CSV table of C-alpha atoms and ligand atoms in Angstrom, one decimal:
chain,number,residue,atom,x,y,z
H,1,UNK,CA,-7.2,-4.4,22.3
H,2,UNK,CA,-5.7,-1.2,20.9
H,3,UNK,CA,-6.7,2.0,22.7
H,4,UNK,CA,-9.3,3.7,20.4
H,5,UNK,CA,-8.4,7.2,21.6
H,6,UNK,CA,-6.6,9.1,18.8
H,7,UNK,CA,-3.1,10.5,19.7
H,8,UNK,CA,-2.2,14.1,18.8
H,9,UNK,CA,-0.6,14.4,15.4
H,10,UNK,CA,0.7,17.5,13.7
H,11,UNK,CA,0.6,18.1,10.0
H,12,UNK,CA,4.0,19.6,9.3
H,13,UNK,CA,3.9,20.1,5.5
H,14,UNK,CA,2.7,18.7,2.2
H,15,UNK,CA,3.2,19.0,-1.6
H,16,UNK,CA,1.2,18.0,-4.6
H,17,UNK,CA,2.2,14.5,-5.6
H,18,UNK,CA,-0.2,13.5,-8.4
H,19,UNK,CA,-3.7,14.6,-9.4
H,20,UNK,CA,-5.8,15.5,-6.4
H,21,UNK,CA,-3.1,14.0,-4.2
H,22,UNK,CA,-0.8,15.5,-1.6
H,23,UNK,CA,2.2,13.9,0.1
H,24,UNK,CA,2.1,14.9,3.7
H,25,UNK,CA,4.7,14.8,6.5
H,26,UNK,CA,3.2,14.3,9.9
H,27,UNK,CA,4.7,14.3,13.4
H,28,UNK,CA,3.4,12.5,16.5
H,29,UNK,CA,3.1,14.9,19.4
H,30,UNK,CA,4.6,12.6,22.0
H,31,UNK,CA,6.4,9.8,20.2
H,32,UNK,CA,6.9,6.4,21.9
H,33,UNK,CA,9.9,4.2,21.5
H,34,UNK,CA,7.8,1.6,19.7
H,35,UNK,CA,6.3,4.0,17.1
H,36,UNK,CA,8.8,3.1,14.5
H,37,UNK,CA,8.0,-0.6,14.6
H,38,UNK,CA,5.8,-0.4,11.5
H,39,UNK,CA,5.9,-3.2,8.9
H,40,UNK,CA,5.8,-2.2,5.2
H,41,UNK,CA,2.2,-2.4,4.1
H,42,UNK,CA,0.6,-1.7,7.5
H,43,UNK,CA,-1.8,1.3,7.8
H,44,UNK,CA,-2.9,3.9,10.4
H,45,UNK,CA,-6.2,5.8,11.0
H,46,UNK,CA,-6.1,9.6,10.6
H,47,UNK,CA,-8.7,11.7,12.3
H,48,UNK,CA,-9.7,15.2,11.2
H,49,UNK,CA,-11.4,16.6,14.3
H,50,UNK,CA,-15.1,17.4,13.7
H,51,UNK,CA,-15.0,15.6,10.3
H,52,UNK,CA,-14.1,11.9,10.6
H,53,UNK,CA,-11.4,9.3,10.4
H,54,UNK,CA,-10.0,7.2,7.5
H,55,UNK,CA,-7.2,4.6,6.9
H,56,UNK,CA,-4.0,5.5,5.1
H,57,UNK,CA,-0.7,3.7,4.4
H,58,UNK,CA,2.7,4.8,5.6
H,59,UNK,CA,5.0,5.8,2.8
H,60,UNK,CA,7.8,6.4,5.3
H,61,UNK,CA,7.3,4.9,8.8
H,62,UNK,CA,7.7,7.0,11.9
H,63,UNK,CA,11.3,8.1,12.7
H,64,UNK,CA,12.6,8.5,16.3
H,65,UNK,CA,11.0,12.0,16.3
H,66,UNK,CA,7.7,10.6,15.3
H,67,UNK,CA,7.8,12.0,11.8
H,68,UNK,CA,6.3,9.9,8.9
H,69,UNK,CA,4.8,10.5,5.5
H,70,UNK,CA,1.7,9.5,3.7
H,71,UNK,CA,-0.1,10.2,0.4
H,72,UNK,CA,-3.7,11.4,0.6
H,73,UNK,CA,-5.9,11.3,-2.6
H,74,UNK,CA,-9.2,13.3,-2.6
H,75,UNK,CA,-12.2,11.0,-2.3
H,76,UNK,CA,-14.8,12.5,0.0
H,77,UNK,CA,-15.4,14.1,3.3
H,78,UNK,CA,-12.2,13.2,5.3
H,79,UNK,CA,-9.8,13.5,2.4
H,80,UNK,CA,-11.3,16.8,1.2
H,81,UNK,CA,-10.8,18.2,4.8
H,82,UNK,CA,-7.2,16.8,4.9
H,83,UNK,CA,-6.3,18.5,1.6
H,84,UNK,CA,-7.6,21.8,2.9
H,85,UNK,CA,-5.5,21.6,6.1
H,86,UNK,CA,-2.6,24.0,6.5
H,87,UNK,CA,0.8,23.2,8.0
H,88,UNK,CA,0.4,23.2,11.8
H,89,UNK,CA,-3.0,21.6,11.8
H,90,UNK,CA,-3.7,19.3,14.7
H,91,UNK,CA,-5.0,15.8,13.8
H,92,UNK,CA,-5.6,12.5,15.4
H,93,UNK,CA,-3.7,9.2,14.9
H,94,UNK,CA,-4.3,5.5,15.7
H,95,UNK,CA,-2.0,2.7,14.6
H,96,UNK,CA,-0.3,0.8,13.2
H,97,UNK,CA,-2.9,-1.7,12.1
H,98,UNK,CA,-3.0,-4.9,10.1
H,99,UNK,CA,-0.4,-7.2,8.6
H,100,UNK,CA,1.9,-5.9,6.0
H,101,UNK,CA,3.9,-7.6,3.3
H,102,UNK,CA,5.6,-10.9,4.1
H,103,UNK,CA,8.8,-10.6,6.0
H,104,UNK,CA,10.2,-14.0,4.9
H,105,UNK,CA,10.6,-13.5,1.1
H,106,UNK,CA,13.3,-15.8,-0.3
H,107,UNK,CA,16.7,-14.3,0.3
H,108,UNK,CA,18.3,-13.2,-3.0
H,109,UNK,CA,15.0,-13.9,-4.8
H,110,UNK,CA,13.4,-12.0,-7.6
H,111,UNK,CA,10.4,-10.0,-6.4
H,112,UNK,CA,7.9,-8.5,-8.8
H,113,UNK,CA,5.9,-5.5,-7.5
H,114,UNK,CA,2.8,-4.5,-9.5
H,115,UNK,CA,1.1,-1.3,-8.6
H,116,UNK,CA,-1.7,0.8,-10.0
H,117,UNK,CA,-2.4,4.5,-9.2
H,118,UNK,CA,-2.3,5.2,-5.5
H,119,UNK,CA,-1.5,1.5,-4.9
H,120,UNK,CA,2.1,2.4,-5.2
H,121,UNK,CA,2.1,3.9,-1.6
H,122,UNK,CA,1.8,0.6,0.3
H,123,UNK,CA,4.7,-0.8,-1.7
H,124,UNK,CA,7.0,2.2,-1.1
H,125,UNK,CA,8.9,0.8,1.9
H,126,UNK,CA,9.4,-2.6,0.2
H,127,UNK,CA,10.9,-0.7,-2.8
H,128,UNK,CA,13.1,1.4,-0.6
H,129,UNK,CA,14.4,-1.8,1.0
H,130,UNK,CA,15.2,-3.2,-2.4
H,131,UNK,CA,17.1,-0.1,-3.3
H,132,UNK,CA,19.5,-0.5,-0.3
H,133,UNK,CA,23.1,-1.6,-1.1
H,134,UNK,CA,22.6,-4.7,1.0
H,135,UNK,CA,19.1,-5.4,-0.5
H,136,UNK,CA,17.7,-8.7,0.6
H,137,UNK,CA,16.2,-9.4,-2.8
H,138,UNK,CA,16.0,-8.0,-6.4
H,139,UNK,CA,12.9,-6.1,-7.2
H,140,UNK,CA,11.3,-5.1,-10.5
H,141,UNK,CA,8.4,-2.6,-10.4
H,142,UNK,CA,5.6,-2.4,-12.9
H,143,UNK,CA,3.5,0.8,-12.3
H,144,UNK,CA,0.4,1.6,-14.2
H,145,UNK,CA,-1.7,4.8,-14.1
H,146,UNK,CA,-4.6,6.3,-16.0
H,147,UNK,CA,-2.4,9.1,-17.4
H,148,UNK,CA,0.8,10.8,-16.4
H,149,UNK,CA,-0.8,13.3,-14.1
H,150,UNK,CA,-2.4,10.5,-12.0
H,151,UNK,CA,1.0,9.0,-11.1
H,152,UNK,CA,2.1,9.4,-7.5
H,153,UNK,CA,5.5,9.4,-5.6
H,154,UNK,CA,7.2,11.4,-8.4
H,155,UNK,CA,10.4,12.2,-6.3
H,156,UNK,CA,10.7,8.6,-5.1
H,157,UNK,CA,10.2,7.2,-8.7
H,158,UNK,CA,12.9,9.5,-10.0
H,159,UNK,CA,15.3,7.9,-7.6
H,160,UNK,CA,14.0,4.3,-7.9
H,161,UNK,CA,14.4,4.5,-11.7
H,162,UNK,CA,18.2,4.7,-11.3
H,163,UNK,CA,18.4,1.8,-8.9
H,164,UNK,CA,16.0,-0.9,-10.1
H,165,UNK,CA,14.1,-1.9,-13.2
H,166,UNK,CA,10.9,0.2,-13.3
H,167,UNK,CA,8.4,0.1,-16.1
H,168,UNK,CA,5.6,2.7,-16.3
H,169,UNK,CA,2.4,2.3,-18.4
H,170,UNK,CA,-0.6,4.5,-19.0
H,171,UNK,CA,-4.2,3.9,-20.1
H,172,UNK,CA,-4.1,7.3,-21.8
H,173,UNK,CA,-0.4,7.8,-22.6
H,174,UNK,CA,1.5,11.0,-23.3
H,175,UNK,CA,1.8,11.8,-27.1
H,176,UNK,CA,4.1,9.4,-28.9
H,177,UNK,CA,3.6,6.5,-26.4
H,178,UNK,CA,1.3,3.5,-26.7
H,179,UNK,CA,-1.4,2.8,-24.2
H,180,UNK,CA,-0.6,-0.2,-22.0
H,181,UNK,CA,-0.9,-1.9,-18.6
H,182,UNK,CA,1.6,-3.4,-16.2
H,183,UNK,CA,0.7,-6.8,-17.5
H,184,UNK,CA,2.3,-6.0,-20.9
H,185,UNK,CA,5.7,-6.4,-19.3
H,186,UNK,CA,5.1,-9.9,-17.7
H,187,UNK,CA,6.6,-11.9,-20.6
H,188,UNK,CA,9.7,-9.8,-20.5
H,189,UNK,CA,10.1,-10.1,-16.7
H,190,UNK,CA,9.6,-13.8,-16.7
H,191,UNK,CA,11.9,-14.3,-19.7
H,192,UNK,CA,14.6,-12.3,-17.9
H,193,UNK,CA,15.1,-14.9,-15.1
H,194,UNK,CA,11.6,-15.5,-13.7
H,195,UNK,CA,9.8,-14.3,-10.6
H,196,UNK,CA,10.0,-15.8,-7.0
H,197,UNK,CA,7.3,-13.6,-5.4
H,198,UNK,CA,4.6,-11.2,-6.6
H,199,UNK,CA,3.4,-8.2,-4.5
H,200,UNK,CA,0.4,-6.4,-5.8
H,201,UNK,CA,-1.5,-3.2,-4.8
H,202,UNK,CA,-4.0,-1.2,-6.8
H,203,UNK,CA,-7.4,-1.6,-8.3
H,204,UNK,CA,-8.7,-5.1,-7.6
H,205,UNK,CA,-9.1,-6.0,-11.3
H,206,UNK,CA,-5.4,-5.2,-11.9
H,207,UNK,CA,-4.4,-7.3,-8.8
H,208,UNK,CA,-6.5,-10.3,-9.8
H,209,UNK,CA,-5.3,-10.2,-13.4
H,210,UNK,CA,-1.7,-10.0,-12.3
H,211,UNK,CA,-2.2,-12.9,-10.0
H,212,UNK,CA,-3.8,-15.0,-12.7
H,213,UNK,CA,-1.2,-14.2,-15.3
H,214,UNK,CA,1.7,-15.0,-12.9
H,215,UNK,CA,0.0,-18.3,-11.9
H,216,UNK,CA,-0.3,-19.1,-15.6
H,217,UNK,CA,3.5,-18.5,-16.0
H,218,UNK,CA,4.2,-21.0,-13.1
H,219,UNK,CA,4.4,-18.8,-10.0
H,220,UNK,CA,2.6,-20.7,-7.1
H,221,UNK,CA,-0.4,-19.0,-5.4
H,222,UNK,CA,1.6,-19.2,-2.1
H,223,UNK,CA,4.1,-16.8,-3.6
H,224,UNK,CA,1.5,-14.1,-4.5
H,225,UNK,CA,0.3,-11.4,-2.1
H,226,UNK,CA,-2.4,-8.7,-2.6
H,227,UNK,CA,-3.1,-5.6,-0.5
H,228,UNK,CA,-6.8,-5.1,-0.3
H,229,UNK,CA,-8.8,-1.9,0.3
H,230,UNK,CA,-12.2,-2.0,2.2
H,231,UNK,CA,-14.2,0.7,4.0
H,232,UNK,CA,-13.0,0.8,7.7
H,233,UNK,CA,-14.3,2.2,10.9
H,234,UNK,CA,-12.8,0.6,14.0
H,235,UNK,CA,-9.7,-0.8,12.3
H,236,UNK,CA,-9.5,-3.4,15.1
H,237,UNK,CA,-11.8,-6.3,14.2
H,238,UNK,CA,-14.8,-5.0,16.2
H,239,UNK,CA,-17.3,-3.3,13.9
H,240,UNK,CA,-17.5,-5.7,11.0
H,241,UNK,CA,-17.3,-3.1,8.3
H,242,UNK,CA,-14.4,-4.6,6.4
H,243,UNK,CA,-15.2,-8.3,6.3
H,244,UNK,CA,-13.9,-10.6,3.6
H,245,UNK,CA,-15.5,-14.0,4.2
H,246,UNK,CA,-14.6,-15.0,7.7
H,247,UNK,CA,-11.8,-12.5,7.9
H,248,UNK,CA,-11.6,-8.8,8.7
H,249,UNK,CA,-9.3,-6.8,6.3
H,250,UNK,CA,-8.3,-4.3,9.1
H,251,UNK,CA,-7.1,-7.1,11.4
H,252,UNK,CA,-6.1,-10.0,9.2
H,253,UNK,CA,-5.1,-7.9,6.1
H,254,UNK,CA,-4.9,-5.7,4.3
H,255,UNK,CA,-2.2,-8.0,2.8
H,256,UNK,CA,-3.4,-11.5,1.9
H,257,UNK,CA,-1.7,-14.4,0.3
H,258,UNK,CA,-3.5,-15.2,-2.9
H,259,UNK,CA,-4.5,-18.8,-2.0
H,260,UNK,CA,-5.9,-17.6,1.4
H,261,UNK,CA,-7.8,-14.8,-0.4
H,262,UNK,CA,-9.3,-17.3,-2.8
H,263,UNK,CA,-10.4,-19.6,0.1
H,264,UNK,CA,-12.0,-16.7,1.9
H,265,UNK,CA,-13.9,-15.7,-1.2
H,266,UNK,CA,-15.1,-19.2,-1.6
H,267,UNK,CA,-16.6,-19.0,1.9
H,268,UNK,CA,-14.1,-21.2,3.8
H,269,UNK,CA,-13.9,-20.5,7.5
H,270,UNK,CA,-11.3,-18.7,9.6
H,271,UNK,CA,-9.0,-21.7,9.0
H,272,UNK,CA,-8.3,-20.2,5.7
H,273,UNK,CA,-5.9,-17.8,7.5
H,274,UNK,CA,-2.6,-18.6,9.0
H,275,UNK,CA,-2.5,-18.8,12.8
H,276,UNK,CA,0.2,-16.1,13.0
H,277,UNK,CA,1.2,-13.2,10.8
H,278,UNK,CA,4.0,-13.8,8.3
H,279,UNK,CA,1.8,-15.5,5.8
H,280,UNK,CA,4.4,-17.9,4.4
B,1,FAD,C1,-5.8,-0.2,4.4
B,1,FAD,C2,-6.1,1.0,3.6
B,1,FAD,C3,-5.1,1.9,3.2
B,1,FAD,C4,-5.3,3.1,2.5
B,1,FAD,N1,-4.3,3.9,2.1
B,1,FAD,C5,-4.5,5.0,1.5
B,1,FAD,C6,-3.5,5.9,1.2
B,1,FAD,O1,-2.3,5.7,1.5
B,1,FAD,N2,-3.8,7.1,0.5
B,1,FAD,C7,-5.1,7.4,0.1
B,1,FAD,O2,-5.3,8.4,-0.5
B,1,FAD,N3,-6.1,6.5,0.4
B,1,FAD,C8,-5.9,5.4,1.1
B,1,FAD,N4,-6.9,4.5,1.4
B,1,FAD,C9,-8.3,4.9,0.9
B,1,FAD,C10,-8.8,5.9,1.9
B,1,FAD,O3,-8.9,5.4,3.2
B,1,FAD,C11,-10.2,6.4,1.4
B,1,FAD,O4,-10.0,7.2,0.2
B,1,FAD,C12,-10.9,7.3,2.5
B,1,FAD,O5,-11.4,6.5,3.5
B,1,FAD,C13,-12.0,8.1,1.9
B,1,FAD,O6,-12.6,8.8,2.9
B,1,FAD,P1,-13.4,10.1,2.6
B,1,FAD,O7,-14.2,10.4,3.9
B,1,FAD,O8,-12.6,11.1,2.0
B,1,FAD,O9,-14.5,9.6,1.5
B,1,FAD,P2,-16.0,9.2,1.7
B,1,FAD,O10,-16.8,10.5,1.8
B,1,FAD,O11,-16.1,8.2,2.9
B,1,FAD,O12,-16.2,8.4,0.4
B,1,FAD,C14,-16.2,9.0,-0.9
B,1,FAD,C15,-16.5,7.9,-1.9
B,1,FAD,O13,-15.5,7.0,-2.0
B,1,FAD,C16,-16.0,5.7,-1.7
B,1,FAD,N5,-15.0,5.0,-0.8
B,1,FAD,C17,-14.4,5.6,0.3
B,1,FAD,N6,-13.5,4.7,0.8
B,1,FAD,C18,-13.5,3.6,0.1
B,1,FAD,C19,-12.9,2.4,0.2
B,1,FAD,N7,-12.0,2.1,1.1
B,1,FAD,N8,-13.2,1.4,-0.8
B,1,FAD,C20,-14.1,1.7,-1.7
B,1,FAD,N9,-14.7,2.9,-1.9
B,1,FAD,C21,-14.5,3.8,-0.9
B,1,FAD,C22,-17.3,5.9,-0.9
B,1,FAD,O14,-18.2,4.8,-1.1
B,1,FAD,C23,-17.8,7.1,-1.6
B,1,FAD,O15,-18.4,6.8,-2.8
B,1,FAD,C24,-6.7,3.3,2.1
B,1,FAD,C25,-7.7,2.5,2.4
B,1,FAD,C26,-7.4,1.3,3.2
B,1,FAD,C27,-8.6,0.4,3.6
B,2,FES,S1,-12.9,-1.8,10.4
B,2,FES,FE1,-14.1,-2.6,12.1
B,2,FES,S2,-13.8,-4.7,11.8
B,2,FES,FE2,-12.5,-3.9,10.3
């Protein structure tokens, strides 16, 4: 069992990165050699002393000095308090938790990432990997937001746009553009060579529609992954706050293969999950 005592974490700096959202750099007070062993899509618990604790995704995993970054969007008590913190604030950290994206995607394959709003954050490390000169697979990103101000990771997107196909859509677009959703691009992406794996993160209706539409175009459910969001307290499979059927999203997720997710929804037992992480 993971030690539930938060470790000391410094807030180094932050900048506005979308409506009601800040992109923070944090630094662990006494980094351990293993702190950088974070899988893309895993999460950590951030504690604001005297206020509470909440889960967040790593945008950049910890470096050898214990520095990492994360996006925080205002929702309520904890996130209000975080957005009010000044550089130098002392916070608490627990993690990493959960299983991230699969690590055995087909080499040289075509990966489609679909993100909505803040759901771009858990995909950031996978997108960075795909931008590397020796990228293990080719990635296309479809990113939807309510409107331009709600988009996040502005600096990263400016770079990604030059390195991989990135299509952005808006429910309420800027003047001169048509409203749309990430799904509008699916025909184009499938026609341009197909898709070997789908990774989705964002509002659940967007993820489920993306999964269904890709299934309809021939992508098997075993090649589709969703990253789920649930209310969390312990983050370690103890309190039961985040259950999904026979599974706990904090421990068995937040990333689920689509066929496993459907079996959990239908009430199958824990056998719906693979025995070991990896999910392939
Ligand atoms: C695995 C995981 C990764 C996450 N990563 C990020 C991230 O990178 N950046 C980010 O900004 N947020 C992220 N979140 C969401 C973030 O944890 C919540 O916004 C935060 O817990 C809200 O806490 P709060 O005290 O500010 O709000 P509260 O005061 O607890 O809640 C305010 C309102 O939001 C609702 N709410 C709060 N949390 C959730 C939730 N998880 N699901 C549905 N409704 C909720 C409450 O019911 C209430 O109506 C993540 C959540 C999970 C589970
Ligand atoms: S948050 Fe406690 S079981 Fe998942």
